[in-house]
Tab-separated table of C-alpha atoms in Angstrom:
chain	number	residue	atom	x	y	z
A	10	GLN	CA	-26.862	12.048	-10.235
A	11	LEU	CA	-23.238	11.148	-9.603
A	12	GLN	CA	-21.746	12.645	-6.457
A	13	LEU	CA	-18.197	12.586	-5.139
A	14	GLN	CA	-17.182	13.399	-1.560
A	15	GLU	CA	-13.649	13.813	-0.253
A	16	SER	CA	-12.769	12.846	3.294
A	17	GLY	CA	-9.622	12.838	5.396
A	18	PRO	CA	-7.581	14.897	7.847
A	19	GLY	CA	-7.577	18.640	7.349
A	20	LEU	CA	-4.183	19.046	9.010
A	21	VAL	CA	-1.040	17.056	8.249
A	22	LYS	CA	2.420	17.528	9.737
A	23	PRO	CA	5.436	18.177	7.513
A	24	SER	CA	7.214	15.021	6.310
A	25	GLU	CA	4.130	12.897	6.987
A	26	THR	CA	1.759	11.282	4.473
A	27	LEU	CA	-1.428	12.981	3.336
A	28	SER	CA	-4.261	10.483	2.882
A	29	LEU	CA	-7.628	11.269	1.330
A	30	THR	CA	-10.545	9.130	0.259
A	31	CYS	CA	-13.215	9.911	-2.319
A	32	THR	CA	-16.579	8.196	-1.922
A	33	VAL	CA	-18.631	7.912	-5.100
A	34	SER	CA	-22.423	7.717	-4.947
A	35	GLY	CA	-25.060	7.571	-7.648
A	36	GLY	CA	-22.885	5.423	-9.901
A	37	SER	CA	-20.380	2.585	-9.895
A	38	ILE	CA	-16.665	3.272	-9.766
A	39	SER	CA	-16.237	0.096	-11.792
A	40	SER	CA	-18.096	1.568	-14.761
A	41	SER	CA	-16.065	1.169	-17.887
A	42	SER	CA	-14.297	3.954	-19.695
A	43	TYR	CA	-13.938	6.398	-16.823
A	44	TYR	CA	-10.911	7.721	-14.991
A	45	TRP	CA	-11.022	8.768	-11.340
A	46	GLY	CA	-8.594	11.442	-10.330
A	47	TRP	CA	-7.276	14.016	-7.931
A	48	ILE	CA	-6.664	17.703	-8.619
A	49	ARG	CA	-5.455	20.284	-6.131
A	50	GLN	CA	-5.549	24.059	-5.830
A	51	PRO	CA	-3.281	25.984	-3.449
A	52	PRO	CA	-5.027	28.937	-1.807
A	53	GLY	CA	-5.421	31.758	-4.312
A	54	LYS	CA	-3.704	29.808	-7.083
A	55	GLY	CA	-4.567	27.661	-10.085
A	56	LEU	CA	-5.392	24.000	-10.609
A	57	GLU	CA	-2.816	21.211	-10.612
A	58	TRP	CA	-3.537	17.658	-11.729
A	59	ILE	CA	-2.106	15.109	-9.293
A	60	GLY	CA	-3.030	11.857	-10.984
A	61	SER	CA	-5.778	9.520	-12.084
A	62	ILE	CA	-6.674	5.860	-12.111
A	63	TYR	CA	-8.530	4.162	-14.957
A	64	TYR	CA	-11.400	1.815	-14.178
A	65	SER	CA	-9.106	-1.057	-15.207
A	66	GLY	CA	-6.585	-0.057	-12.512
A	67	SER	CA	-3.988	1.675	-14.689
A	68	THR	CA	-2.568	4.762	-13.022
A	69	TYR	CA	-1.367	8.062	-14.463
A	70	TYR	CA	0.592	10.517	-12.356
A	71	ASN	CA	1.863	14.056	-12.740
A	72	PRO	CA	5.603	13.563	-13.305
A	73	SER	CA	6.365	16.378	-10.860
A	74	LEU	CA	4.635	14.451	-8.050
A	75	LYS	CA	5.013	10.868	-9.217
A	76	SER	CA	7.660	9.860	-6.688
A	77	ARG	CA	5.352	10.794	-3.800
A	78	VAL	CA	1.886	9.833	-5.080
A	79	THR	CA	-0.167	6.666	-4.919
A	80	ILE	CA	-3.767	6.437	-6.149
A	81	SER	CA	-5.758	3.282	-5.535
A	82	VAL	CA	-9.333	2.119	-5.847
A	83	ASP	CA	-11.565	0.016	-3.603
A	84	THR	CA	-14.450	-1.187	-5.749
A	85	SER	CA	-16.149	-2.942	-2.819
A	86	LYS	CA	-16.600	0.431	-1.102
A	87	ASN	CA	-17.023	2.472	-4.314
A	88	GLN	CA	-14.083	4.604	-3.205
A	89	PHE	CA	-10.713	5.694	-4.481
A	90	SER	CA	-7.852	7.129	-2.470
A	91	LEU	CA	-4.861	9.429	-2.622
A	92	LYS	CA	-1.643	9.139	-0.662
A	93	LEU	CA	0.967	11.886	-0.919
A	94	SER	CA	4.124	11.265	1.062
A	95	SER	CA	6.750	13.568	2.551
A	96	VAL	CA	4.488	16.610	2.487
A	97	THR	CA	5.675	20.175	2.945
A	98	ALA	CA	3.891	23.496	3.284
A	99	ALA	CA	3.834	23.665	-0.514
A	100	ASP	CA	1.323	20.806	-0.492
A	101	THR	CA	-1.235	22.934	1.353
A	102	ALA	CA	-4.213	23.114	-0.972
A	103	VAL	CA	-7.845	22.316	-1.599
A	104	TYR	CA	-7.880	18.756	-2.892
A	105	TYR	CA	-10.628	17.750	-5.314
A	106	CYS	CA	-11.575	14.259	-6.383
A	107	ALA	CA	-13.145	13.969	-9.796
A	108	ARG	CA	-14.392	11.748	-12.584
A	109	HIS	CA	-12.896	12.039	-16.054
A	110	LYS	CA	-14.662	11.080	-19.262
A	111	SER	CA	-11.198	11.284	-20.755
A	112	LEU	CA	-7.983	12.475	-19.131
A	113	THR	CA	-8.773	16.070	-20.051
A	114	THR	CA	-12.558	16.020	-19.672
A	115	ILE	CA	-13.401	16.200	-15.976
A	116	ASP	CA	-17.164	16.069	-15.831
A	117	TYR	CA	-17.852	15.549	-12.133
A	118	TRP	CA	-16.021	17.154	-9.208
A	119	GLY	CA	-16.222	16.725	-5.460
A	120	GLN	CA	-16.740	19.832	-3.366
A	121	GLY	CA	-13.083	19.862	-2.345
A	122	THR	CA	-11.355	19.581	1.006
A	123	LEU	CA	-8.701	21.903	2.399
A	124	VAL	CA	-5.580	20.169	3.645
A	125	THR	CA	-3.096	22.277	5.555
A	126	VAL	CA	0.468	21.107	6.118
A	127	SER	CA	1.740	22.559	9.361
A	128	SER	CA	3.381	21.461	12.573
B	28	GLN	CA	4.566	28.614	-14.124
B	29	SER	CA	1.601	26.939	-15.829
B	30	ALA	CA	2.065	24.815	-18.913
B	31	LEU	CA	-0.727	26.682	-20.735
B	32	THR	CA	-0.801	30.480	-20.934
B	33	GLN	CA	-3.978	32.437	-20.262
B	34	PRO	CA	-4.494	36.165	-19.710
B	35	ALA	CA	-4.739	36.951	-16.027
B	36	SER	CA	-7.939	38.917	-16.459
B	37	VAL	CA	-10.565	39.962	-18.963
B	38	SER	CA	-13.632	42.110	-18.566
B	39	GLY	CA	-16.772	43.006	-20.415
B	40	SER	CA	-20.134	44.664	-19.980
B	41	PRO	CA	-23.428	42.799	-19.788
B	42	GLY	CA	-24.580	41.726	-23.238
B	43	GLN	CA	-21.130	41.945	-24.783
B	44	SER	CA	-18.941	39.068	-25.952
B	45	ILE	CA	-15.510	38.211	-24.629
B	46	THR	CA	-12.855	35.707	-25.638
B	47	ILE	CA	-10.292	34.029	-23.393
B	48	SER	CA	-7.221	32.556	-25.041
B	49	CYS	CA	-5.193	29.530	-23.994
B	50	THR	CA	-1.800	29.136	-25.623
B	51	GLY	CA	0.211	25.946	-25.508
B	52	THR	CA	2.491	24.116	-27.893
B	53	SER	CA	2.265	21.555	-30.664
B	54	SER	CA	2.750	18.916	-27.964
B	55	ASP	CA	-0.463	19.734	-26.145
B	56	VAL	CA	-3.085	22.217	-27.427
B	57	GLY	CA	-1.877	22.039	-31.005
B	58	GLY	CA	-1.361	18.319	-31.082
B	59	TYR	CA	-4.669	16.978	-29.842
B	60	ASN	CA	-8.338	17.926	-29.846
B	61	TYR	CA	-8.331	17.503	-26.090
B	62	VAL	CA	-8.931	21.020	-24.805
B	63	SER	CA	-11.410	21.617	-22.011
B	64	TRP	CA	-12.613	24.745	-20.282
B	65	TYR	CA	-13.763	25.032	-16.666
B	66	GLN	CA	-15.627	27.772	-14.806
B	67	GLN	CA	-14.956	28.270	-11.109
B	68	HIS	CA	-16.885	30.583	-8.823
B	69	PRO	CA	-15.246	31.592	-5.523
B	70	GLY	CA	-15.247	28.789	-2.983
B	71	LYS	CA	-16.770	26.325	-5.441
B	72	ALA	CA	-15.506	23.369	-7.429
B	73	PRO	CA	-14.746	23.910	-11.107
B	74	LYS	CA	-17.500	23.160	-13.624
B	75	LEU	CA	-16.933	21.723	-17.090
B	76	MET	CA	-18.061	24.207	-19.751
B	77	ILE	CA	-16.411	22.955	-22.959
B	78	TYR	CA	-14.680	19.661	-23.810
B	79	GLU	CA	-12.764	18.378	-26.824
B	80	VAL	CA	-12.240	21.956	-28.061
B	81	SER	CA	-15.824	22.859	-28.917
B	82	ASN	CA	-18.320	20.473	-27.327
B	83	ARG	CA	-20.753	21.689	-24.680
B	84	PRO	CA	-21.945	19.342	-21.935
B	85	SER	CA	-25.662	19.013	-21.437
B	86	GLY	CA	-26.996	21.926	-19.426
B	87	VAL	CA	-24.293	24.438	-20.361
B	88	SER	CA	-25.626	27.555	-22.047
B	89	ASN	CA	-25.029	27.915	-25.773
B	90	ARG	CA	-23.594	31.346	-24.982
B	91	PHE	CA	-20.372	29.439	-24.298
B	92	SER	CA	-18.370	28.244	-27.296
B	93	GLY	CA	-14.865	26.929	-27.892
B	94	SER	CA	-12.469	26.854	-30.810
B	95	LYS	CA	-8.834	26.211	-31.623
B	96	SER	CA	-6.319	27.516	-34.115
B	97	GLY	CA	-2.842	26.080	-34.111
B	98	ASN	CA	-1.450	26.081	-30.600
B	99	THR	CA	-4.092	28.451	-29.208
B	100	ALA	CA	-7.548	27.528	-27.972
B	101	SER	CA	-10.247	30.063	-27.213
B	102	LEU	CA	-13.362	30.271	-25.084
B	103	THR	CA	-15.965	32.792	-26.192
B	104	ILE	CA	-18.829	33.908	-23.989
B	105	SER	CA	-21.529	35.852	-25.770
B	106	GLY	CA	-24.301	37.906	-24.192
B	107	LEU	CA	-22.331	38.353	-20.973
B	108	GLN	CA	-24.324	38.013	-17.782
B	109	ALA	CA	-23.430	38.909	-14.206
B	110	GLU	CA	-23.405	35.209	-13.281
B	111	ASP	CA	-20.584	34.598	-15.761
B	112	GLU	CA	-18.180	36.456	-13.468
B	113	ALA	CA	-15.775	33.725	-12.368
B	114	ASP	CA	-12.351	32.232	-12.959
B	115	TYR	CA	-11.894	30.202	-16.136
B	116	TYR	CA	-9.287	27.496	-16.695
B	117	CYS	CA	-8.282	25.706	-19.853
B	118	SER	CA	-6.869	22.202	-19.844
B	119	SER	CA	-5.107	19.998	-22.330
B	120	TYR	CA	-3.017	16.858	-22.423
B	121	THR	CA	0.558	16.067	-23.243
B	122	SER	CA	2.192	13.352	-21.239
B	123	ARG	CA	0.098	14.651	-18.370
B	124	VAL	CA	-3.007	16.721	-17.782
B	125	VAL	CA	-2.061	20.392	-17.813
B	126	PHE	CA	-4.045	23.449	-16.837
B	127	GLY	CA	-3.721	27.076	-17.722
B	128	GLY	CA	-3.043	29.593	-14.982
B	129	GLY	CA	-6.630	30.795	-15.011
B	130	THR	CA	-8.378	33.956	-16.183
B	131	LYS	CA	-10.528	36.125	-13.957
B	132	LEU	CA	-13.571	37.378	-15.827
B	133	THR	CA	-15.120	40.561	-14.505
B	134	VAL	CA	-18.556	41.635	-15.694
B	135	LEU	CA	-18.581	45.407	-15.447
């Protein structure tokens, strides 16, 4: 059974860079035809797609966040990562890592990790 | 403001059927058969319930069904059960992955 687990700081200061890692177990991140992505959910609000990386390394970002987002993959560790720069309080959210069968079919989700942006 | 429009809330009694709509445009919902539906219980990660408009993943009850007409997709839950009470989100694709604002389902 595929499992995804987010890790990283729960508190980030304004203007700094948020960095999260997703560790995949029970399957290879190099498996063909899958995307690996990040979705966030501000407290009490809806879901927002941040971006995804295809197994081949191609990246797809939400245009509203593109200038601040980098998603990368480390196949040797079976992990992929998110970096979001110049954060503000508006970036406070639960961040989920996930596997996509296609860009709109997210079939496996991590449990989510709350990241708070505050000084 | 979400790219896809869902009703904020719907409700139904146990055993009844309800339908949640998801309205987009010809550039997303209407243009592709890439509509998914997710169920989210409080404090939990979303769960895929329907993909590619009407396909159910293995393990999802056949009480859940999806359809699409024009720019509007729909999720129907038949034989409502207390455990169905949750938030439901639709998703589609244009130049990016877009979600609806979510619908809170209350089982009376």
